[in-house]
PDB file of C-alpha atoms in Angstrom:
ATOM      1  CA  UNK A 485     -56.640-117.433  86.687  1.00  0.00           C
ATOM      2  CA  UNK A 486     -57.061-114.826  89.274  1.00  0.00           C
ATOM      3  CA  UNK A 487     -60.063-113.045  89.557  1.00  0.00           C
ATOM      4  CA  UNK A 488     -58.877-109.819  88.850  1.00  0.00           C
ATOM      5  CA  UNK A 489     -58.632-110.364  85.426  1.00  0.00           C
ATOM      6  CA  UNK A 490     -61.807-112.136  84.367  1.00  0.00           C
ATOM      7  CA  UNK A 491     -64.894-109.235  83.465  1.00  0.00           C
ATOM      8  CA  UNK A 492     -68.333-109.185  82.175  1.00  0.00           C
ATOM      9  CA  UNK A 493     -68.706-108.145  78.372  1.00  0.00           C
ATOM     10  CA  UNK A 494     -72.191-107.528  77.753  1.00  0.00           C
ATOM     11  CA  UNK A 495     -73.878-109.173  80.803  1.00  0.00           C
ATOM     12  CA  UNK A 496     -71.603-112.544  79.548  1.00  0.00           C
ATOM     13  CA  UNK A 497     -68.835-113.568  82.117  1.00  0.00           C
ATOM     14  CA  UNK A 498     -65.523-113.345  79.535  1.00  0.00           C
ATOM     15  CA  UNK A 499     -62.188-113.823  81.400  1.00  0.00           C
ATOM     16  CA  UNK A 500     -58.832-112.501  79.954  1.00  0.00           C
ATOM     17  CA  UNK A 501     -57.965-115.663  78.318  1.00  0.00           C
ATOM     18  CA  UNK A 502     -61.300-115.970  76.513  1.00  0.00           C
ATOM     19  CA  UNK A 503     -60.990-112.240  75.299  1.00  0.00           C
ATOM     20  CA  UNK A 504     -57.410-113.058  73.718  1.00  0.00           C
ATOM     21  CA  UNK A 505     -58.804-116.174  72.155  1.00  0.00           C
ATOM     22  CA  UNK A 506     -61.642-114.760  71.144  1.00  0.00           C
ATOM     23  CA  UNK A 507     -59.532-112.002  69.247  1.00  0.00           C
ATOM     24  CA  UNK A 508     -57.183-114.231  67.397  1.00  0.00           C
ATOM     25  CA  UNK A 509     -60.783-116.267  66.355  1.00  0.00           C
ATOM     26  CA  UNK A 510     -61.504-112.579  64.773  1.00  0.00           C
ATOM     27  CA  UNK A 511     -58.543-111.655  62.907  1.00  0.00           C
ATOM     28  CA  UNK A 512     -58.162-114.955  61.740  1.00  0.00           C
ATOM     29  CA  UNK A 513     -61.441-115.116  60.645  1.00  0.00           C
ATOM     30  CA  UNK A 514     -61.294-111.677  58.447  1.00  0.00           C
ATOM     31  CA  UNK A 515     -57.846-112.772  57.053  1.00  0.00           C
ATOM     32  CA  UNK A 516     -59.431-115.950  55.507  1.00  0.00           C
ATOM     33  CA  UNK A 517     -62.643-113.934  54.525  1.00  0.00           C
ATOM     34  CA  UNK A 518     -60.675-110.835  52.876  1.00  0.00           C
ATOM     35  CA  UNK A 519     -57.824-112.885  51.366  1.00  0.00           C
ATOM     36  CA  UNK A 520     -59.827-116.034  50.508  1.00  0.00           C
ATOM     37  CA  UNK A 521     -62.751-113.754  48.733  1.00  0.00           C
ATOM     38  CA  UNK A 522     -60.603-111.323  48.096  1.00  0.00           C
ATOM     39  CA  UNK A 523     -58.919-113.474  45.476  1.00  0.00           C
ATOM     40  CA  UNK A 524     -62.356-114.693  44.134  1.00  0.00           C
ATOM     41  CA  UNK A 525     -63.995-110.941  44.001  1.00  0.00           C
ATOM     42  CA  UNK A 526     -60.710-109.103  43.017  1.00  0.00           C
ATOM     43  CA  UNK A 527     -58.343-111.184  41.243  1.00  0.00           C
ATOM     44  CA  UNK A 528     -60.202-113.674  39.579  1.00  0.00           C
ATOM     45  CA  UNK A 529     -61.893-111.277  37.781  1.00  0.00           C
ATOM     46  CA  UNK A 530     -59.284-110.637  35.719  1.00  0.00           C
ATOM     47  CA  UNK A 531     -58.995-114.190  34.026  1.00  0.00           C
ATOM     48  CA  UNK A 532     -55.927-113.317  31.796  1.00  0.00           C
ATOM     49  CA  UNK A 533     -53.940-113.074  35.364  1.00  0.00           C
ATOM     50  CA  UNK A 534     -54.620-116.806  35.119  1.00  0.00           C
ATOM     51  CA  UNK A 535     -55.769-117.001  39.107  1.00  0.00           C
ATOM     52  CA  UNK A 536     -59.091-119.483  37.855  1.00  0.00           C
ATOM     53  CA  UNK A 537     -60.298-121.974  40.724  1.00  0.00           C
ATOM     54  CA  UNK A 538     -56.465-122.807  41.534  1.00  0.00           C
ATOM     55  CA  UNK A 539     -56.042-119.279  42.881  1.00  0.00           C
ATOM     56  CA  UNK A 540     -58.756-118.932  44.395  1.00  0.00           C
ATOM     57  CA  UNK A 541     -58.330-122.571  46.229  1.00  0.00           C
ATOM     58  CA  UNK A 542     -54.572-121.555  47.226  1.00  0.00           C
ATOM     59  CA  UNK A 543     -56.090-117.809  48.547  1.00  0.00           C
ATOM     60  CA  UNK A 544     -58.073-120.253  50.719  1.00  0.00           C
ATOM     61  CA  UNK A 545     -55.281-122.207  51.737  1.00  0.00           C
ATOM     62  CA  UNK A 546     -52.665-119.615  52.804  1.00  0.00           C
ATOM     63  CA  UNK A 547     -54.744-117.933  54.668  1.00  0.00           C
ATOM     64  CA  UNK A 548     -55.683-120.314  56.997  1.00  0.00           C
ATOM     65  CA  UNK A 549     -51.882-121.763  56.976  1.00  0.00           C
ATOM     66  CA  UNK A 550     -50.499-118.674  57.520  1.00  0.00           C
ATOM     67  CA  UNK A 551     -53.171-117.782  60.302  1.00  0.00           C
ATOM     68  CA  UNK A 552     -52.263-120.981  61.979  1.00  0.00           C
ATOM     69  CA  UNK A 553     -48.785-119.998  62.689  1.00  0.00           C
ATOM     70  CA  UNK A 554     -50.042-116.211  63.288  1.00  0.00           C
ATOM     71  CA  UNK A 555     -52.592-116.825  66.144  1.00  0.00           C
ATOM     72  CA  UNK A 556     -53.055-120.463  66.415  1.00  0.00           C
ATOM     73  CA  UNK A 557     -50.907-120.948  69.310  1.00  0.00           C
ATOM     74  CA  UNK A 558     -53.558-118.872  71.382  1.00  0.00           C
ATOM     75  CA  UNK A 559     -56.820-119.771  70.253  1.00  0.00           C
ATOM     76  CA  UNK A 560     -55.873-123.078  68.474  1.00  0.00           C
ATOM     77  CA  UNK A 561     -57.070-121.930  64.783  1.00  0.00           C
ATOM     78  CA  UNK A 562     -60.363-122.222  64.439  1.00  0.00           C
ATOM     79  CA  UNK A 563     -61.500-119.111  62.427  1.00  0.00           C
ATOM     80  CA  UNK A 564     -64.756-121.312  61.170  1.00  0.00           C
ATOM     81  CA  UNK A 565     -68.152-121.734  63.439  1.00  0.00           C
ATOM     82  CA  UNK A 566     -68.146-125.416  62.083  1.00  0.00           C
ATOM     83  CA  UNK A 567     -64.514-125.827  63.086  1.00  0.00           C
ATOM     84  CA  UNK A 568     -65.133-124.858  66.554  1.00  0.00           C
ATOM     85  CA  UNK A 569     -68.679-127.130  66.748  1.00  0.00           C
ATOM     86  CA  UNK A 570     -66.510-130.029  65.756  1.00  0.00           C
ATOM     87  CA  UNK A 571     -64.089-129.466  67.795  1.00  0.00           C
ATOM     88  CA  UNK A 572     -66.319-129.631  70.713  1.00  0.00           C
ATOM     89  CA  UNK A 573     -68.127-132.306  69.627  1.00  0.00           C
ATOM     90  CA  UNK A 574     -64.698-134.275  69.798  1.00  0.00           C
ATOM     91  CA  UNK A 575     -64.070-132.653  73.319  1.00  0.00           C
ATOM     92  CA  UNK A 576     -60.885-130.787  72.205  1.00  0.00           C
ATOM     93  CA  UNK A 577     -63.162-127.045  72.321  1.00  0.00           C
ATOM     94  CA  UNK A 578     -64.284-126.101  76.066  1.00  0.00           C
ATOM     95  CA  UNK A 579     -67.848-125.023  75.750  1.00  0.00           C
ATOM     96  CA  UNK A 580     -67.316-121.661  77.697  1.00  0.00           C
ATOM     97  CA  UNK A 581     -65.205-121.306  74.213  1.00  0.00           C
ATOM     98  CA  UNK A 582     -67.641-122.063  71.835  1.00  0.00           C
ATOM     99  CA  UNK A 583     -70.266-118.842  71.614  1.00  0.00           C
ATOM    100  CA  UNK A 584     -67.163-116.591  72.034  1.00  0.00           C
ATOM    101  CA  UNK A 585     -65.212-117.959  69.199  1.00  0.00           C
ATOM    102  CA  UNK A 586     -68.435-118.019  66.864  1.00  0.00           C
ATOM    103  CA  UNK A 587     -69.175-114.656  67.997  1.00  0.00           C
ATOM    104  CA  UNK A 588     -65.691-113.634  66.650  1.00  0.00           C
ATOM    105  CA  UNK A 589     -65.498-115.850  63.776  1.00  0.00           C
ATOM    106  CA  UNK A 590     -68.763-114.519  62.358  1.00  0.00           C
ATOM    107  CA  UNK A 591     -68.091-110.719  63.193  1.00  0.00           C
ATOM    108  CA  UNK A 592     -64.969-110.831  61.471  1.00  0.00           C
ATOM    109  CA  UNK A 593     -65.882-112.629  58.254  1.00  0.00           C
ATOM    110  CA  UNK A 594     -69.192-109.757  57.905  1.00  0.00           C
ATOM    111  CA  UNK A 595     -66.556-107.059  58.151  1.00  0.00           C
ATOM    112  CA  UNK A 596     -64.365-108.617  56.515  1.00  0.00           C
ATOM    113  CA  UNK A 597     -66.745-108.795  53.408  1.00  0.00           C
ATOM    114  CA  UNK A 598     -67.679-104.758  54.176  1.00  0.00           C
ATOM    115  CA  UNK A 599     -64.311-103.839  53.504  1.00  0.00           C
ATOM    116  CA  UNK A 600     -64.344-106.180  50.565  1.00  0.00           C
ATOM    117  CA  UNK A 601     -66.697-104.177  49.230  1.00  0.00           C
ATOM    118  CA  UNK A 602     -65.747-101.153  50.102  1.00  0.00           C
ATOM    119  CA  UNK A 603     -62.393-101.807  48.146  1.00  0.00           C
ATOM    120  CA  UNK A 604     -64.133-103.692  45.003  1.00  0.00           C
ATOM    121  CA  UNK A 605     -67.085-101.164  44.428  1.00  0.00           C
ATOM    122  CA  UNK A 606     -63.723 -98.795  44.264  1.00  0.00           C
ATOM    123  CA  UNK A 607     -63.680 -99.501  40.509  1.00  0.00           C
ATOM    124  CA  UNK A 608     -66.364 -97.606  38.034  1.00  0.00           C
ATOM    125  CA  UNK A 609     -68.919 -99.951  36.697  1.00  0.00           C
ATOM    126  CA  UNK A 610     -68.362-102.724  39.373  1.00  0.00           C
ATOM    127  CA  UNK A 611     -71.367-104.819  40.052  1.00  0.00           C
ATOM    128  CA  UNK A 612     -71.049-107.013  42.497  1.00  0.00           C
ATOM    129  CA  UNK A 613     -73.071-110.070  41.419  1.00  0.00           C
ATOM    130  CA  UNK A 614     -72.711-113.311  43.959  1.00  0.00           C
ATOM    131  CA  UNK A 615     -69.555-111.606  46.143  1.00  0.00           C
ATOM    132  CA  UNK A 616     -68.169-114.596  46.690  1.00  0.00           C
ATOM    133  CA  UNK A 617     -71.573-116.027  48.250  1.00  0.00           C
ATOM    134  CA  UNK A 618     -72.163-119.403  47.958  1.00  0.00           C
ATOM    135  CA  UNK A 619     -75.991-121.564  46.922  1.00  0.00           C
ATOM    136  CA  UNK A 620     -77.095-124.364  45.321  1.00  0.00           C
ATOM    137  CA  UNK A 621     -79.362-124.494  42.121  1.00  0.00           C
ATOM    138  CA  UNK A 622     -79.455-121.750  39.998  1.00  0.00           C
ATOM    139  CA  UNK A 623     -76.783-119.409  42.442  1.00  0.00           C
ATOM    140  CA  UNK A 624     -74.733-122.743  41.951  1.00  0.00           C
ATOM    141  CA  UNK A 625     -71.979-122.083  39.697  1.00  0.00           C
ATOM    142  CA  UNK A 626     -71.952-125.635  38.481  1.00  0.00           C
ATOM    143  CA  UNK A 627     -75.927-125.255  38.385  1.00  0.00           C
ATOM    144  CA  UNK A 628     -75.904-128.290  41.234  1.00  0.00           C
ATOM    145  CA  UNK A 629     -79.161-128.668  42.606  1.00  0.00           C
ATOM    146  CA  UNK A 630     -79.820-128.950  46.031  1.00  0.00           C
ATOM    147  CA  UNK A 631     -79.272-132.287  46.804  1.00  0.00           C
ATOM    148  CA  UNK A 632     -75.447-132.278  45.485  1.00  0.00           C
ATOM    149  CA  UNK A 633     -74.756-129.052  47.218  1.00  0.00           C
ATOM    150  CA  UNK A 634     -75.854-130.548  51.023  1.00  0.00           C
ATOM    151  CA  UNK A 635     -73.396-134.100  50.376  1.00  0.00           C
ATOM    152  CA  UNK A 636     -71.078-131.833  49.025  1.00  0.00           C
ATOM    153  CA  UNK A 637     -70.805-129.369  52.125  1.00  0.00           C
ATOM    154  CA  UNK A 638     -71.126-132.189  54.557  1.00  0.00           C
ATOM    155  CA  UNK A 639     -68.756-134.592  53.270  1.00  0.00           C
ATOM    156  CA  UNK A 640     -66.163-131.524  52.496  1.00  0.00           C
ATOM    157  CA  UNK A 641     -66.180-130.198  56.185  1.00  0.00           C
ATOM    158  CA  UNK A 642     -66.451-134.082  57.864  1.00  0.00           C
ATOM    159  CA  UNK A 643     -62.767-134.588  55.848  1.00  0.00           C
ATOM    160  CA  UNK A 644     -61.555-131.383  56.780  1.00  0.00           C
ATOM    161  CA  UNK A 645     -62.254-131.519  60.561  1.00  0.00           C
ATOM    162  CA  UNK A 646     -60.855-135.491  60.357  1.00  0.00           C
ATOM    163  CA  UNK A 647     -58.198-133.941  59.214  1.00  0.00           C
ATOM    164  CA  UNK A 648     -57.089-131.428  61.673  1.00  0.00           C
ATOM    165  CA  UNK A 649     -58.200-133.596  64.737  1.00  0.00           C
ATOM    166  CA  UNK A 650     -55.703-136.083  62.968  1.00  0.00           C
ATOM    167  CA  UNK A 651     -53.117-133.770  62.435  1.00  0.00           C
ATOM    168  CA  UNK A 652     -53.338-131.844  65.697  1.00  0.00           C
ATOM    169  CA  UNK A 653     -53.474-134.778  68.119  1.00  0.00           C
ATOM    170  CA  UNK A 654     -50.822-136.587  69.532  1.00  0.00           C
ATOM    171  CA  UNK A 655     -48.125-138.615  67.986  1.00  0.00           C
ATOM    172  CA  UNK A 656     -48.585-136.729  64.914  1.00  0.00           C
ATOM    173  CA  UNK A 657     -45.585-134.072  63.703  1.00  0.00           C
ATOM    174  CA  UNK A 658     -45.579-130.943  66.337  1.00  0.00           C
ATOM    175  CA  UNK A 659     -45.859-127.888  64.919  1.00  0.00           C
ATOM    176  CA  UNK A 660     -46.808-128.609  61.621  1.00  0.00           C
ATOM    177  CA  UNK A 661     -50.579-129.268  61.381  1.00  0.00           C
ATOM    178  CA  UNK A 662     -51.222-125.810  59.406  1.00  0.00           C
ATOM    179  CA  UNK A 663     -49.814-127.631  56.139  1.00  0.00           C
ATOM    180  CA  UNK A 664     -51.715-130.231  55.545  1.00  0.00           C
ATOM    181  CA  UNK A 665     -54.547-128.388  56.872  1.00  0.00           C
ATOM    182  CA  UNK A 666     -54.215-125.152  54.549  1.00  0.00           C
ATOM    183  CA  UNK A 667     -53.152-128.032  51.818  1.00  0.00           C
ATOM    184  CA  UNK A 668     -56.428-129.461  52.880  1.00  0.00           C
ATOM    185  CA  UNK A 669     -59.165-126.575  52.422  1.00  0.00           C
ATOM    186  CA  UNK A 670     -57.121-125.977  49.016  1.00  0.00           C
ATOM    187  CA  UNK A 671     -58.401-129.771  48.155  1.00  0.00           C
ATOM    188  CA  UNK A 672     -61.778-129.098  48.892  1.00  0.00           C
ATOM    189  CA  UNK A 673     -61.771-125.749  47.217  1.00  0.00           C
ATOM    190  CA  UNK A 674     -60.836-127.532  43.838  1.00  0.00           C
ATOM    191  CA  UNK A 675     -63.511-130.279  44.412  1.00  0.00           C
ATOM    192  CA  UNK A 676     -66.641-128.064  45.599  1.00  0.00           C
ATOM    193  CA  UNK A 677     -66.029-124.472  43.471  1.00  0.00           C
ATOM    194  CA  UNK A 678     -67.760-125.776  40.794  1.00  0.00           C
ATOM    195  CA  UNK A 679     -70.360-127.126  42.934  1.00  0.00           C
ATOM    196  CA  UNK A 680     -71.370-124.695  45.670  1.00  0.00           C
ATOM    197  CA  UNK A 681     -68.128-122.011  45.554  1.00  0.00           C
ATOM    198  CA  UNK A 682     -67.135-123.638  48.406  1.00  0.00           C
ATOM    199  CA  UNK A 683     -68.455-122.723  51.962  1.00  0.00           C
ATOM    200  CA  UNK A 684     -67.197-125.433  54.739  1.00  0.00           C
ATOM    201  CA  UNK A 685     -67.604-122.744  56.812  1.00  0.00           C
ATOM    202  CA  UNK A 686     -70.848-120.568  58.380  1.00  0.00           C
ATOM    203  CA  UNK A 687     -68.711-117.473  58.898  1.00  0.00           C
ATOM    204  CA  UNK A 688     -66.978-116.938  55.269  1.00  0.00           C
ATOM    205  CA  UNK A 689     -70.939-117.307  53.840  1.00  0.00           C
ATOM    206  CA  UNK A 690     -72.481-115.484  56.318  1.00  0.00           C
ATOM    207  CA  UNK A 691     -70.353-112.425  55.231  1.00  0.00           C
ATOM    208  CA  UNK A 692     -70.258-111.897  51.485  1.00  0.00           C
ATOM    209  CA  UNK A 693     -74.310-113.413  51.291  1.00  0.00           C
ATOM    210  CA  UNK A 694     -74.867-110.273  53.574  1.00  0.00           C
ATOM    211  CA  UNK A 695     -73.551-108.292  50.575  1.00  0.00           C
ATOM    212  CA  UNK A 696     -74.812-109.971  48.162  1.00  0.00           C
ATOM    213  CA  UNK A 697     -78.202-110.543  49.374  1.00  0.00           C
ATOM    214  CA  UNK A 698     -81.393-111.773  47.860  1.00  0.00           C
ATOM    215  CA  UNK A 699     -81.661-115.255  47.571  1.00  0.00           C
ATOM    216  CA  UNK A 700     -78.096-115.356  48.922  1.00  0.00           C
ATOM    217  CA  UNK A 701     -79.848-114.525  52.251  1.00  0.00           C
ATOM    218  CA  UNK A 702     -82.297-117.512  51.486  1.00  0.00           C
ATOM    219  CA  UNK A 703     -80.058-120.002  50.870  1.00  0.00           C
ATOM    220  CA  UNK A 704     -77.854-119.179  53.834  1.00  0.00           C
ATOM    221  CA  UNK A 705     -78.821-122.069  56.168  1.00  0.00           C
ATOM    222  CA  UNK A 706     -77.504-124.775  54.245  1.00  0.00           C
ATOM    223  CA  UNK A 707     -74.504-123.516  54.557  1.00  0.00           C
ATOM    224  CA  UNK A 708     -74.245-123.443  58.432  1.00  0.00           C
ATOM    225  CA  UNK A 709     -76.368-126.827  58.858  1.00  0.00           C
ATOM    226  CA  UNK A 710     -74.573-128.921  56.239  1.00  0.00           C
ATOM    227  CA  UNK A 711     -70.756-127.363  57.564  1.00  0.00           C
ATOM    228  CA  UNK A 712     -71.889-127.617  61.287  1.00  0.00           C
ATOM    229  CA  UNK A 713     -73.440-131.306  60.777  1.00  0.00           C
ATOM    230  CA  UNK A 714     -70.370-132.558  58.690  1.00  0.00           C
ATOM    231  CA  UNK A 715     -67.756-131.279  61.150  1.00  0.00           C
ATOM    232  CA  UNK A 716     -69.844-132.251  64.467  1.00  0.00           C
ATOM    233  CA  UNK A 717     -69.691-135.930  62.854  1.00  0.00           C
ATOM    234  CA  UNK A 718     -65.992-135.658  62.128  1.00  0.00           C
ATOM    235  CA  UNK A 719     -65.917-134.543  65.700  1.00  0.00           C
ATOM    236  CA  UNK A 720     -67.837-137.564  67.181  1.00  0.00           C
ATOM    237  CA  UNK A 721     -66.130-139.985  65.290  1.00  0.00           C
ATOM    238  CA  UNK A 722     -62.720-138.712  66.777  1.00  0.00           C
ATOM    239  CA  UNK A 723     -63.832-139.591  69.940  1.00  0.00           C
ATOM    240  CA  UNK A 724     -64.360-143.156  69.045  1.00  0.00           C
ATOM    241  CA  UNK A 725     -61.045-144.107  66.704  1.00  0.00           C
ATOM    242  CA  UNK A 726     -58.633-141.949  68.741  1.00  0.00           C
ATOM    243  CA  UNK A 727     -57.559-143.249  72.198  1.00  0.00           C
ATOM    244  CA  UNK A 728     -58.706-141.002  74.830  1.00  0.00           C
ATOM    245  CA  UNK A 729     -54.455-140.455  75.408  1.00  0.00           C
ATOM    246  CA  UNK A 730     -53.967-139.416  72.042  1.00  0.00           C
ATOM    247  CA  UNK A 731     -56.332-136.409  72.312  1.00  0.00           C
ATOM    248  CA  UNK A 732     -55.162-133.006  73.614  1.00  0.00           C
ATOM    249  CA  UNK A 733     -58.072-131.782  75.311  1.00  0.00           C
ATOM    250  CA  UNK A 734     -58.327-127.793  75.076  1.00  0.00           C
ATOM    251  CA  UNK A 735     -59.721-128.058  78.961  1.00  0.00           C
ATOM    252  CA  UNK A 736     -56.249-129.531  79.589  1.00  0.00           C
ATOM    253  CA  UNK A 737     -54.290-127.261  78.104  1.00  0.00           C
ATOM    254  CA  UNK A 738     -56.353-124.741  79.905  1.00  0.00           C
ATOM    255  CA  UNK A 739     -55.428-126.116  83.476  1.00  0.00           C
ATOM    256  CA  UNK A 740     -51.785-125.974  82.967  1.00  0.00           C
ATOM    257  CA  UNK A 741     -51.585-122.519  81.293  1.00  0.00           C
ATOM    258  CA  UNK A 742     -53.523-121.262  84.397  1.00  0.00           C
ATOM    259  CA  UNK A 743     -51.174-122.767  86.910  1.00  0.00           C
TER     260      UNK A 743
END
């Protein structure tokens, strides 16, 4: 890449590529936080609609398959902090990569929830209550103490980065990883509602708990260090029961696309 199109954004060295990735990471990242908690903050509150956890799982689920074949050719899909983390950890995520794409991920998912907001407190006598937010104990849905809530988010995001290392690296089907991975987050969506409303990702809890809050706020940091842990495992595991030649390292790709 020549030089004339790399730049400094905010005292950080960002070339042209990382900007474009970088961008994708953000509207990807609001499209799964307005549609995903859209569904659970609009829709769902209207239960003779019939939306219920199955909606709100499959809100989940499109918008991350339908992001995938949106922007995923350019940044590779991430749209979730813990994603990205795992993916490095596997060594398919260059680390120049990694703050950039969190950076986006998590400033799309907090505007993401402002417009949210500004759309739901639209109707008279809204109250916003959890927004969406995820916790454990009493902010549990399921009343799932804390204990049930951390196995919950770490086992949920370990299966769901296996999965898309699985389904992205070679020898599996080209070009259609974003089903079984959309099909995937609608999985753990039906599992871990109940349980902790679902997080499996830093950026869609850092947003709406911003709304909502309170002890929201408190409980925030299990869900980026259960998420992050989880997928950082997948991640490492990866390493070991794939063959180095079935991996498609992102610093690969990056060499050829800059020839």
């Amino acid at each position: 890449m020549s030089a004339s199109r790399a730049y400094a954004a905010g005292g950080i060295g960002m070339d042209h590529d990382t900007m474009r990735r970088a961008t994708a990471e953000f509207f990807g990242t609001f499209w799964l936080t307005f549609g995903g908690c859209g569904a659970a903050v609009l829709s769902a509150a209207f239960p003779e609609l019939g939306i219920g956890f199955l909606g709100v799982a499959l809100a989940f689920g499109l918008t991350v398959l339908t992001m995938a074949y949106a922007v995923g050719h350019i940044s590779g899909g991430h749209f979730n902090p813990a994603v990205t983390l795992g993916l490095w950890s596997g060594h398919r995520c260059a680390t120049r990569h990694v703050l950039p794409y969190i950076g986006a991920q998590v400033i799309g998912a907090i505007l993401a929830a402002g417009v949210l907001y500004s759309i739901a407190s639209g109707k008279a006598g809204w109250i916003p209550n959890g927004f969406a937010s995820n916790g454990y104990g009493e902010l549990s849905p399921g009343k799932y103490g804390l204990a049930a809530c951390l196995i919950t988010e770490f086992l949920t995001t370990f299966f769901f980065l296996f999965i898309i290392i699985g389904t992205t690296s070679k020898g599996a089907a080209v070009g259609f990883a974003g089903i079984p991975i959309g099909f995937a987050l609608v999985l753990i969506h039906l599992v871990s509602i109940p349980v902790t409303n679902t997080s499996v990702n830093p950026a869609r809890s850092t947003g709406p708990a911003l709304i909502a809050g309170g002890d929201y706020l408190g409980q925030l940091w299990l869900f980026w260090l259960a998420p992050v842990v989880g997928a950082m495992a997948a991640g490492a595991l990866a390493r070991w029961l794939y063959e180095p030649a079935d991996i498609v390292e992102t610093t690969v790709v990056e060499k050829q696309a800059a020839v």
